[in-house]
Short mmCIF file of C-alpha atoms and ligand atoms in Angstrom, two decimals:
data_model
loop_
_atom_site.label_atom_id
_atom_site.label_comp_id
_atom_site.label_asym_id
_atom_site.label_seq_id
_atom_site.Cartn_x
_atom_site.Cartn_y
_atom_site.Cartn_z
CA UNK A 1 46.83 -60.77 36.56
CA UNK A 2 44.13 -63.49 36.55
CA UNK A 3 42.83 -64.16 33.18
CA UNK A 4 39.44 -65.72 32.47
CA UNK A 5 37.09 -66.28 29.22
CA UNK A 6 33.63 -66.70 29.08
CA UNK A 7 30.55 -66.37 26.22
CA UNK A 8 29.02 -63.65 28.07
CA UNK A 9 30.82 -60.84 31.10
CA UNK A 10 27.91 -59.50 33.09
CA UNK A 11 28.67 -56.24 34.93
CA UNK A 12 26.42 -56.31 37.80
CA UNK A 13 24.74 -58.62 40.38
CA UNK A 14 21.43 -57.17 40.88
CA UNK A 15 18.14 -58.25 39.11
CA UNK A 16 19.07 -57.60 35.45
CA UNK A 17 22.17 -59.17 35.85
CA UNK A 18 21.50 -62.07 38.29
CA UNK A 19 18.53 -62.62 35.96
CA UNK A 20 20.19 -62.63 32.84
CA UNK A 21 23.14 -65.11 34.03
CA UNK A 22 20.36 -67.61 34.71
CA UNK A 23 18.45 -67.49 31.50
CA UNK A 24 21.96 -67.97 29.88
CA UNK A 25 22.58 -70.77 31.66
CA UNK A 26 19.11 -72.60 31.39
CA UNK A 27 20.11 -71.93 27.50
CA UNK A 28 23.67 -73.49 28.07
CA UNK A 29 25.74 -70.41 26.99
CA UNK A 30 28.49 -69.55 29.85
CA UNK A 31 28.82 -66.44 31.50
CA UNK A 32 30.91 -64.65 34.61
CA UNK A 33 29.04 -62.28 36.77
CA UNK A 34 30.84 -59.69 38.68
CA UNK A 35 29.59 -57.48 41.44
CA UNK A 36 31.07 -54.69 43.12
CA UNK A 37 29.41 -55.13 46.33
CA UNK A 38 29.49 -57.99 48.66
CA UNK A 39 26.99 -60.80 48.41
CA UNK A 40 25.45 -60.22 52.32
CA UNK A 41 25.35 -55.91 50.62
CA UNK A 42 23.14 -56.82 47.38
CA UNK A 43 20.82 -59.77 49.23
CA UNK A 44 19.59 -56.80 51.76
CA UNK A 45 19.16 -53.72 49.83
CA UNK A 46 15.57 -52.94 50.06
CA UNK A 47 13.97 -51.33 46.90
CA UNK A 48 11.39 -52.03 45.27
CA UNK A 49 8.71 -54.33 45.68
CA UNK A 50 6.15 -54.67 42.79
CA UNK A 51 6.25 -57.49 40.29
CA UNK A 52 3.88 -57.35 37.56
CA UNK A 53 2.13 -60.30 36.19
CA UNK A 54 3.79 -60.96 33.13
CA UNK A 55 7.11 -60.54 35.03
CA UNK A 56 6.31 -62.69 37.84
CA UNK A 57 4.95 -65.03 35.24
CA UNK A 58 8.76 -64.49 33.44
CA UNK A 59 10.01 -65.86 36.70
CA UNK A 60 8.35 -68.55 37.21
CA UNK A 61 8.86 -69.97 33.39
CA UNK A 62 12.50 -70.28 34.43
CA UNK A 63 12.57 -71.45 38.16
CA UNK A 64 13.03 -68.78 39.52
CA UNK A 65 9.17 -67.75 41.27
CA UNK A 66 8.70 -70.66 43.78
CA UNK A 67 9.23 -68.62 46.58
CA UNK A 68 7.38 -65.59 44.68
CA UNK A 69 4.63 -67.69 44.52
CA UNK A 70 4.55 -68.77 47.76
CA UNK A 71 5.40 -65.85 50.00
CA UNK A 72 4.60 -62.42 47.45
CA UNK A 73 1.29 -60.91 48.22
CA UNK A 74 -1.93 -61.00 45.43
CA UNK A 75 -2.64 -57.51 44.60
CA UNK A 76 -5.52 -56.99 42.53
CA UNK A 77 -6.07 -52.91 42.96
CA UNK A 78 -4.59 -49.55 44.37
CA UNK A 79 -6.43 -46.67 46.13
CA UNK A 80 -5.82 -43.31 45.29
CA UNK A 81 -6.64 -40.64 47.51
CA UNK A 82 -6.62 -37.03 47.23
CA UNK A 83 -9.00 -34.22 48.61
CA UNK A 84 -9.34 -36.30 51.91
CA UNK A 85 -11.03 -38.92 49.68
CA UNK A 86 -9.96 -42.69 48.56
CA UNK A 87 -10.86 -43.83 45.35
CA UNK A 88 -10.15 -47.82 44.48
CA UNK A 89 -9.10 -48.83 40.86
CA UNK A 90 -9.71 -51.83 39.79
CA UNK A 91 -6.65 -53.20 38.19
CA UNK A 92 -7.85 -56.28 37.29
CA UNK A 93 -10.88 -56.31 36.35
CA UNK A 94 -9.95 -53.40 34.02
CA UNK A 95 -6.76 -55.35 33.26
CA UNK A 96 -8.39 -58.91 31.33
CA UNK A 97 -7.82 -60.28 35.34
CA UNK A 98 -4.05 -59.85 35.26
CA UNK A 99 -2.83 -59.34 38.78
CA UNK A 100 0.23 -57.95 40.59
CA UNK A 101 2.95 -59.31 42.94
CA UNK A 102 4.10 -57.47 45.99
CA UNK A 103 7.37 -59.37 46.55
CA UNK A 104 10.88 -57.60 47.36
CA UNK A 105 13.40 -56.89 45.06
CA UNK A 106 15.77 -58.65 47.93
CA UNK A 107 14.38 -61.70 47.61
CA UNK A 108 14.62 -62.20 44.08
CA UNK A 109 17.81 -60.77 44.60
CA UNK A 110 18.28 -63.99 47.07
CA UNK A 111 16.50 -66.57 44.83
CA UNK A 112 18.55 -65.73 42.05
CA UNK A 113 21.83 -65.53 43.89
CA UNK A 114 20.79 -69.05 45.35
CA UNK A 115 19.99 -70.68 42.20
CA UNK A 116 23.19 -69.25 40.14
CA UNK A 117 25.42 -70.82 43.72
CA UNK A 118 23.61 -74.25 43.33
CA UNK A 119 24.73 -74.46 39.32
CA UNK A 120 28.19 -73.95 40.38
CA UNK A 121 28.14 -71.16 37.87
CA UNK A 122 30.73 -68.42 38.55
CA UNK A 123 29.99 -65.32 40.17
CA UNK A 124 32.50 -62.95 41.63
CA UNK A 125 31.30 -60.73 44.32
CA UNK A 126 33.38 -57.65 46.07
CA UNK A 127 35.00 -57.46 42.44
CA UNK A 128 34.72 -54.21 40.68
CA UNK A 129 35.25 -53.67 37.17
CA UNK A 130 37.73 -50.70 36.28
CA UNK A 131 37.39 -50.71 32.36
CA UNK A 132 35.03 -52.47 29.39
CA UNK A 133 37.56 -52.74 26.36
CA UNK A 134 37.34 -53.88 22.40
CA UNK A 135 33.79 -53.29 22.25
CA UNK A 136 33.91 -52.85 18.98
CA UNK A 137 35.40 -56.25 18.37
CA UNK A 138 34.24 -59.32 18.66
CA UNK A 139 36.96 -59.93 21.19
CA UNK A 140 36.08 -57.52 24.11
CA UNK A 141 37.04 -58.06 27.47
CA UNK A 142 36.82 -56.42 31.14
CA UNK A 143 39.31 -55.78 33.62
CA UNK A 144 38.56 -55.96 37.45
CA UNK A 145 39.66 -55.73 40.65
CA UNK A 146 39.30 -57.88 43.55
CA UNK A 147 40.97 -57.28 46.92
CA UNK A 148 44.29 -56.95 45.79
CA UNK A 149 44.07 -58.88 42.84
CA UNK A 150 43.35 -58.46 39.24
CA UNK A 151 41.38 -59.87 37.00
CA UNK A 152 40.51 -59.50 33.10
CA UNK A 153 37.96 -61.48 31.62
CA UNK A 154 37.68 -61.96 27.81
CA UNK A 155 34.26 -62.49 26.71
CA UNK A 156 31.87 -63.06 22.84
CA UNK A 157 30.01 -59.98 24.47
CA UNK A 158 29.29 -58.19 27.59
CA UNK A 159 26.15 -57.28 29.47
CA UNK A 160 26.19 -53.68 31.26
CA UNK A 161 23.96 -54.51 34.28
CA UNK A 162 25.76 -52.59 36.53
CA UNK A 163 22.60 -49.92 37.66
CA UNK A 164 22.52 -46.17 38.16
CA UNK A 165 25.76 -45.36 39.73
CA UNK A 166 27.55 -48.18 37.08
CA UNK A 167 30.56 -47.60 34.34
CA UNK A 168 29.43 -49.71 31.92
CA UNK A 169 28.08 -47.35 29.41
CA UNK A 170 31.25 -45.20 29.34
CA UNK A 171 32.83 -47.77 26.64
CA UNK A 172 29.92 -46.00 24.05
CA UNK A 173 32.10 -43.25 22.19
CA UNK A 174 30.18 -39.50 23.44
CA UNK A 175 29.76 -39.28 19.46
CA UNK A 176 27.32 -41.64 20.04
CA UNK A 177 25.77 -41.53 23.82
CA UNK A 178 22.83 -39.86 24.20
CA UNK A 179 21.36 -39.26 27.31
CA UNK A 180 17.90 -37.27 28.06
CA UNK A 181 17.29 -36.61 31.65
CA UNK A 182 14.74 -34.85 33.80
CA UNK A 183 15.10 -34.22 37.28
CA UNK A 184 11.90 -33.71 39.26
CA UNK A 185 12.01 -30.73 42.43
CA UNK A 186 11.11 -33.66 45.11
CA UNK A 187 12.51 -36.68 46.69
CA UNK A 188 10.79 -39.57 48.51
CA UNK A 189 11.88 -40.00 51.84
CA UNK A 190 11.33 -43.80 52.64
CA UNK A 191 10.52 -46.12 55.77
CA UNK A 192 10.67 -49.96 56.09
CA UNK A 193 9.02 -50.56 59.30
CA UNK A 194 7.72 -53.78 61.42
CA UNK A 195 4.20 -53.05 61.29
CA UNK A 196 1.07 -54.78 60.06
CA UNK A 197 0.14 -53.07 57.39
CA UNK A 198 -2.68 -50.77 57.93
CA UNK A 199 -4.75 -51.41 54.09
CA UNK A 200 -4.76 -54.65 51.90
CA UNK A 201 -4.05 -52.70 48.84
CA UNK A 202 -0.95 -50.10 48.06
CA UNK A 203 -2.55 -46.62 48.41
CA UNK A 204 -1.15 -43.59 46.56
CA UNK A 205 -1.92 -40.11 48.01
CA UNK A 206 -1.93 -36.46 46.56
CA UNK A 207 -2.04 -34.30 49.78
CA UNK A 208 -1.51 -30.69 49.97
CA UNK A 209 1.70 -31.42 52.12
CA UNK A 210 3.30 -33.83 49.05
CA UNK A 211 2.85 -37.33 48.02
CA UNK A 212 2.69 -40.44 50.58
CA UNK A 213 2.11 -43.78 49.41
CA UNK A 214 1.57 -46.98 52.01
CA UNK A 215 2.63 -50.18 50.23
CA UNK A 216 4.23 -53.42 52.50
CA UNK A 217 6.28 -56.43 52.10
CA UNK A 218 4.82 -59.06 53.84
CA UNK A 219 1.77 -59.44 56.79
CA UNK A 220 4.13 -57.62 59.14
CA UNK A 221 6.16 -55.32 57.04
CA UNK A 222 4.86 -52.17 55.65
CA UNK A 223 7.06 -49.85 53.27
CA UNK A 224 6.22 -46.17 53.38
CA UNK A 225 6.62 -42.81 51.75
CA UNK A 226 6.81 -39.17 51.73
CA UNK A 227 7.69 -36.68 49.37
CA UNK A 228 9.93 -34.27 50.48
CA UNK A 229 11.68 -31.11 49.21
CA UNK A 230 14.67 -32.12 47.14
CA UNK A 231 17.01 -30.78 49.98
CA UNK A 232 15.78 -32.14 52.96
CA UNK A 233 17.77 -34.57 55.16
CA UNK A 234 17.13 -37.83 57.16
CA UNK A 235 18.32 -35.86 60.34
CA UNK A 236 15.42 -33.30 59.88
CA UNK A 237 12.32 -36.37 60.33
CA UNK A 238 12.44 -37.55 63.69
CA UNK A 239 10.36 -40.88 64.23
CA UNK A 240 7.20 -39.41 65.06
CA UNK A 241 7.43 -36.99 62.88
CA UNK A 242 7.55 -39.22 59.98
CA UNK A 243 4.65 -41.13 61.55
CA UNK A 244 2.72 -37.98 62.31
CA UNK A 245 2.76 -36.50 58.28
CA UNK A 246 2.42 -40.16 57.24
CA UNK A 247 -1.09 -39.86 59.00
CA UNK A 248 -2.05 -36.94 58.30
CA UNK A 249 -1.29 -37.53 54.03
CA UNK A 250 -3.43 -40.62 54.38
CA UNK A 251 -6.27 -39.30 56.60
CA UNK A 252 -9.57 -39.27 54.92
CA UNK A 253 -13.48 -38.79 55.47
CA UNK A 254 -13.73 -42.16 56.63
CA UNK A 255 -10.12 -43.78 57.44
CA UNK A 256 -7.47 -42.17 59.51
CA UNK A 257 -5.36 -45.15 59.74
CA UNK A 258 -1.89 -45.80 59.64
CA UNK A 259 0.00 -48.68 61.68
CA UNK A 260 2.94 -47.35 63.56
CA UNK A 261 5.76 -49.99 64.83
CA UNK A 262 9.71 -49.79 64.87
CA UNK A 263 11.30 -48.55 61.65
CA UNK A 264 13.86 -51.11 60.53
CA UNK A 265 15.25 -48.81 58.18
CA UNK A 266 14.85 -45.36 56.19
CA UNK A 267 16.46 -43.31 53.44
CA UNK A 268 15.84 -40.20 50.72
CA UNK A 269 15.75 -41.17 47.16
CA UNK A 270 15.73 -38.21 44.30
CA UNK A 271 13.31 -38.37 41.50
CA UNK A 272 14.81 -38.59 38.08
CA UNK A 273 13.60 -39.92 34.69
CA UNK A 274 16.82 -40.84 32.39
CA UNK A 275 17.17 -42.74 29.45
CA UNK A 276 20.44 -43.51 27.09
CA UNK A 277 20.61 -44.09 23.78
CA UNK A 278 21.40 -46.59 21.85
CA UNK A 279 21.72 -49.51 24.78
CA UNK A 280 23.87 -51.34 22.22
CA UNK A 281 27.21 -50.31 20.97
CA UNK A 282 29.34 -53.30 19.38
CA UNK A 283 29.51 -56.02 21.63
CA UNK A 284 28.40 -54.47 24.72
CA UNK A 285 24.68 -54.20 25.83
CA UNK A 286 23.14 -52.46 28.79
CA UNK A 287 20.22 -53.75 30.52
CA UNK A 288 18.14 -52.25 33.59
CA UNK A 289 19.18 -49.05 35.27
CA UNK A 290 22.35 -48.80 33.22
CA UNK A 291 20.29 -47.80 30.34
CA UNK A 292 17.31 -46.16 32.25
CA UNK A 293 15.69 -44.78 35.26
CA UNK A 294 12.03 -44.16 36.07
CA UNK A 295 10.73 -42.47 39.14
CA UNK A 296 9.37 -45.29 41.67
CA UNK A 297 5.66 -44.02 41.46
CA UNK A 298 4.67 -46.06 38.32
CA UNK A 299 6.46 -49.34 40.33
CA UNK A 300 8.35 -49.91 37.15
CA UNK A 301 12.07 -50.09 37.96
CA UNK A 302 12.62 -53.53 38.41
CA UNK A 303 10.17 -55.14 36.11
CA UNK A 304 11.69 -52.70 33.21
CA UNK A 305 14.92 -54.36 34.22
CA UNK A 306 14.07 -57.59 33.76
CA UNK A 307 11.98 -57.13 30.63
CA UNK A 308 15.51 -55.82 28.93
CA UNK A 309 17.02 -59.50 30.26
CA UNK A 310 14.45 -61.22 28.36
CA UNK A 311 14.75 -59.81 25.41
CA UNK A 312 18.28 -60.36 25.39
CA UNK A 313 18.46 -63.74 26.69
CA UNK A 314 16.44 -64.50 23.53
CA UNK A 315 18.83 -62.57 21.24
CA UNK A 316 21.75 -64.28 22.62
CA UNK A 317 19.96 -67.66 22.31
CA UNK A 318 19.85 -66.58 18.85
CA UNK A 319 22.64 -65.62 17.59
CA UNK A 320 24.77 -69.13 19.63
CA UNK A 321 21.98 -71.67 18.31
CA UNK A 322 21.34 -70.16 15.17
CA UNK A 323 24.34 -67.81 14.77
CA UNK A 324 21.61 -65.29 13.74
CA UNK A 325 22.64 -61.63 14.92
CA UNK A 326 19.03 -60.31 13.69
CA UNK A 327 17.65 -60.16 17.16
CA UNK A 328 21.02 -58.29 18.71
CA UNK A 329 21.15 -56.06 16.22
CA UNK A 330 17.12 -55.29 17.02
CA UNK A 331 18.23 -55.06 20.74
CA UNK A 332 18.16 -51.31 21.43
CA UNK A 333 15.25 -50.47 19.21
CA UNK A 334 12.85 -52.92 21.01
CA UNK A 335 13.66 -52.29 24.64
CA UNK A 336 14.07 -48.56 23.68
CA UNK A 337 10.10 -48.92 22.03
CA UNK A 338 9.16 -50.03 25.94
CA UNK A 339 11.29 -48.17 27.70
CA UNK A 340 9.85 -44.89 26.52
CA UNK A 341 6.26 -46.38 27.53
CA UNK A 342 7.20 -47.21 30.72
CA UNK A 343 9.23 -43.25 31.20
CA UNK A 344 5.46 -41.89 29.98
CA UNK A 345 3.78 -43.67 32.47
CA UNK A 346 6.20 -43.37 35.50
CA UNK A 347 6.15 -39.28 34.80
CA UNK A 348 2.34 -39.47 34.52
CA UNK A 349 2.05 -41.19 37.98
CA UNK A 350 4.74 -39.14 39.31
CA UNK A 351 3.39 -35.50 37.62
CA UNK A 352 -0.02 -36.67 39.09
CA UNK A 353 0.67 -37.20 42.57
CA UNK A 354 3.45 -34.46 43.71
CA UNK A 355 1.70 -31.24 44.50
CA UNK A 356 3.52 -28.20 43.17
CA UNK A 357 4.24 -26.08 45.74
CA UNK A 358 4.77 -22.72 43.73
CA UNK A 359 2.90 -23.22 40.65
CA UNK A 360 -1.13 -22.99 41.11
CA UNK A 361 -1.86 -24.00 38.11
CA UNK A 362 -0.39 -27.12 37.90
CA UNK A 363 -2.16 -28.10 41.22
CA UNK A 364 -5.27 -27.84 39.16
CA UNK A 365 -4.23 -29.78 36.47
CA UNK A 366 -2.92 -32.90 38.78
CA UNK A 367 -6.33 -33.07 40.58
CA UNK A 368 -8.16 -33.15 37.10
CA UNK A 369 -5.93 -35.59 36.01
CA UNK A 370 -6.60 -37.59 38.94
CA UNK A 371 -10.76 -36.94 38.63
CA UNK A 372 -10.26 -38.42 35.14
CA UNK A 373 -8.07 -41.77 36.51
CA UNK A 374 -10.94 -42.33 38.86
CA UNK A 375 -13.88 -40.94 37.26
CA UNK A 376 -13.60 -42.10 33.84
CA UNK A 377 -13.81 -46.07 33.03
CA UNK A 378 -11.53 -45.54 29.74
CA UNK A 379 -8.53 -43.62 31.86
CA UNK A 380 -8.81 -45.76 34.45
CA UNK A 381 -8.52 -48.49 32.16
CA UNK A 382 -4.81 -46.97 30.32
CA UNK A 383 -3.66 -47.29 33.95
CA UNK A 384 -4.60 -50.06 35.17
CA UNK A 385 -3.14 -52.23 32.24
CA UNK A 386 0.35 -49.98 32.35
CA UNK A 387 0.42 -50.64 35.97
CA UNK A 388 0.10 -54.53 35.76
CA UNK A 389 1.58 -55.72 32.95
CA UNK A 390 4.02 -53.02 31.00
CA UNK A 391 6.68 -55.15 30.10
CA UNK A 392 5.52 -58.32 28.72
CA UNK A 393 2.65 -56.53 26.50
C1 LIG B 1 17.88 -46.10 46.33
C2 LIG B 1 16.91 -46.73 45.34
C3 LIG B 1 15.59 -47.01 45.72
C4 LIG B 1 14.70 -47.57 44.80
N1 LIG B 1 13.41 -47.79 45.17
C5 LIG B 1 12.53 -48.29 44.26
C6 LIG B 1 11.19 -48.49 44.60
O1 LIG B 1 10.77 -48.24 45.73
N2 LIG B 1 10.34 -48.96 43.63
C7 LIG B 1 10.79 -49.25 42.35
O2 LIG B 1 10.01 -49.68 41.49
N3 LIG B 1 12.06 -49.08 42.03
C8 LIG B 1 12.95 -48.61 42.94
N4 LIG B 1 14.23 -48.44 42.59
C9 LIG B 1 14.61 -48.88 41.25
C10 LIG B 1 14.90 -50.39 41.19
O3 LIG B 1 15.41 -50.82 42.41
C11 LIG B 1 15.87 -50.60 40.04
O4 LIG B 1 15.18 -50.29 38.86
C12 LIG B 1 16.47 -52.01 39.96
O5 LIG B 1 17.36 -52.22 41.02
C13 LIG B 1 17.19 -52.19 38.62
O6 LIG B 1 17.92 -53.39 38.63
P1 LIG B 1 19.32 -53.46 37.92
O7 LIG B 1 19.76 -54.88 38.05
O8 LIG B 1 19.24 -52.85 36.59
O9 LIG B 1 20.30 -52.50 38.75
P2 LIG B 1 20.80 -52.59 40.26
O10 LIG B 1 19.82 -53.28 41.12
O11 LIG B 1 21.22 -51.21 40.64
O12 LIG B 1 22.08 -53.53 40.17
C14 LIG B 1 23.31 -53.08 39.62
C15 LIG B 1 24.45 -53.83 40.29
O13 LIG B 1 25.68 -53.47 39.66
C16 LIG B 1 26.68 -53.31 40.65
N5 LIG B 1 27.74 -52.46 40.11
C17 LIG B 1 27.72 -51.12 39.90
N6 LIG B 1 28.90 -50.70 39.39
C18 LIG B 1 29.67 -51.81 39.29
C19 LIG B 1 31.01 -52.03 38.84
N7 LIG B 1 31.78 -51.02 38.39
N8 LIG B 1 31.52 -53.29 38.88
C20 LIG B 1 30.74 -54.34 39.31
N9 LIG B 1 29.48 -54.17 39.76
C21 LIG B 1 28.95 -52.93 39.73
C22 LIG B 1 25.92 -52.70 41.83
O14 LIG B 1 26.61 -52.90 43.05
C23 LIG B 1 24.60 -53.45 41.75
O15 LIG B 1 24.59 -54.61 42.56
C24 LIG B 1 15.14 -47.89 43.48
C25 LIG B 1 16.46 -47.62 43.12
C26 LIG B 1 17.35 -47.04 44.01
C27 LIG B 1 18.78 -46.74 43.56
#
């Protein structure tokens, strides 16, 4: 077996953990990445795409936003439309001027990746890790596999950045795990396709078919959704079909218009809202979608990700330069605090949009929630400042 030792093991090479790895090293405290997946896997899986301003701004303090800058798209609004009618907020002029980034989660994937190659700093991909150890120690470690080959790294602490479908938080004892879930009755059945997009601005739509919502990724890119029963199947939406309800959820009064073009890729994502509890146990912290998951209709997924990485790039900073465990310790009770913001406002969005289709009542209820968010100055105020800046607030 091949034995390593670093300051800090990160589980996971997507944003949380890519990010994280940098700040460390920008702060001069060593750490080994390792990714399940191989490095051409993570720098094309396309997820999300929205990068709020104190986030981007996050980015770019640590050199990691050039590109951002240069290539992600200025948002400064969405639309919503419902009842065959669009309605613009104003995000930033109800938001002190703060705008939004539309920038995929691919390419900071890719800048990140690129930046951690050109410091020589190590980072181990098609390695996955089998078991988190001695967390309760101050001598935990990990143990991997590679190929056919072994590895165990020994480690001051270990960062659980390994998503979703990750291990990590197994090594917290059940007496202590929490976990709250709720799993919504739709999915979102979603299109990457080369086409212009159609509308400057991301529109979210309540139709009486289910949700749509026509975002992009660059001048020539558009991303696009439907909700869709919980059981339904790629093999059931043929091309035009897609195209066709896409159409018709976005049809209004005055524009009909959707941009149709080759679809580069598609796939059904289910709608869940879970958080665990505490993300620290001993020596072993979870960051990102290891410790969370918010439906993607508040955009939140990502930047709540990186917002954990922050705070514990500072706490780690802490505790090595001023061997100061105050901010660790503090951890789980200060992501938790924004976590729980950011669940409120991702279920809001979500509850909002998704027509019910059994329950009458709560139809009525989503279109007066949605009269309010566009109607009223003061709702459509709480949104606009949860939608562009959450995590840095
Ligand atoms: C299918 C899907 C679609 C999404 N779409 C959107 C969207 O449209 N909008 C939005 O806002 N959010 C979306 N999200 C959420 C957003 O992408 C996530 O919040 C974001 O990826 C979180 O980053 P992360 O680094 O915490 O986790 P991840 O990006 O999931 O990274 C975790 C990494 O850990 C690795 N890993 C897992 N287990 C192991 C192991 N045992 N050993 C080593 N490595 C391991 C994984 O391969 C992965 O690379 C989507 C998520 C999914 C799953």
């Amino acid at each position: 077996m091949k034995e390593l030792r670093t300051q800090v093991a990160i589980v996971g090479a997507g944003p949380a953990g890519l990010l994280l790895g940098h700040m460390l090293h920008l702060q001069g405290i060593e750490s080994v990445i390792l990714e399940h997946r191989s490095r051409e896997y993570v720098e094309k899986r396309v997820r999300a795409g929205v990068i709020e301003f104190g986030i981007a701004n996050l980015l770019e303090e640590v050199g990691a936003g050039e590109r951002l800058r240069r290539e992600g798209l200025v948002h400064r609004g969405i639309e919503l439309r419902y009842d065959h009618s669009a309605h613009r907020i104003p995000l930033s002029e109800l938001a002190d001027g703060k705008i939004y980034t539309v920038y995929g989660q691919q390419e900071v994937v890719k800048d990140l990746i690129a930046l951690r190659v050109a410091q020589g700093a190590p980072l181990h991909f098609d390695t996955e890790v089998t078991a988190i150890e001695d967390v309760n120690t101050t001598a935990p470690y990990i143990d991997a596999r590679c190929g056919d080959e072994d590895l165990r790294v020994h480690a001051d602490f270990v960062a659980g950045c390994d998503g979703s479908f990750g291990a990590s938080h197994r090594a917290i004892p059940s007496d202590v795990f929490r976990r709250y879930e709720r799993v919504y009755p739709f999915s979102w059945l979603g299109i990457l396709a080369e086409a212009p997009p159609a509308t400057e601005e991301l529109i979210y739509g309540r139709h009486e078919n289910g949700f749509v919502l026509y975002s992009m990724r660059s001048p020539t890119i558009s991303r696009l959704y439907l909700g869709v029963r919980p059981d339904e199947t790629l093999d059931q939406w043929s091309d035009e079909q897609i195209w066709d309800e896409l159409a018709e959820r976005l049809s209004t009064d005055e524009r009909p218009e959707v941009n149709r073009g080759p679809i580069l890729e598609r796939g059904i994502t289910a709608m869940r809202s879970v958080v665990i509890e505490p993300m620290r146990y001993g020596r072993l912290f979870l960051a990102g979608d290891a410790a969370h998951i918010v439906p993607p209709t508040g955009a939140k997924g990502m930047n709540l990700a990186l917002g954990d990485v922050r705070v514990l790039a500072e706490a780690l900073d802490t505790y090595y330069v001023k061997n100061d465990e105050a901010l660790l310790d503090a951890y789980s009770a200060t992501c938790l605090e924004r976590v729980w913001r950011a669940e409120e406002f991702s279920n809001y969005m979500t509850q909002m949009l998704h027509p019910n289709y059994e329950d009458e009542f709560e139809n009525g209820v989503q279109r007066a929630r949605l009269r309010q968010a566009t109607q009223s100055r003061e709702a459509a105020t709480v949104l606009s400042r949860n939608y562009v800046d959450l995590n840095t607030m």
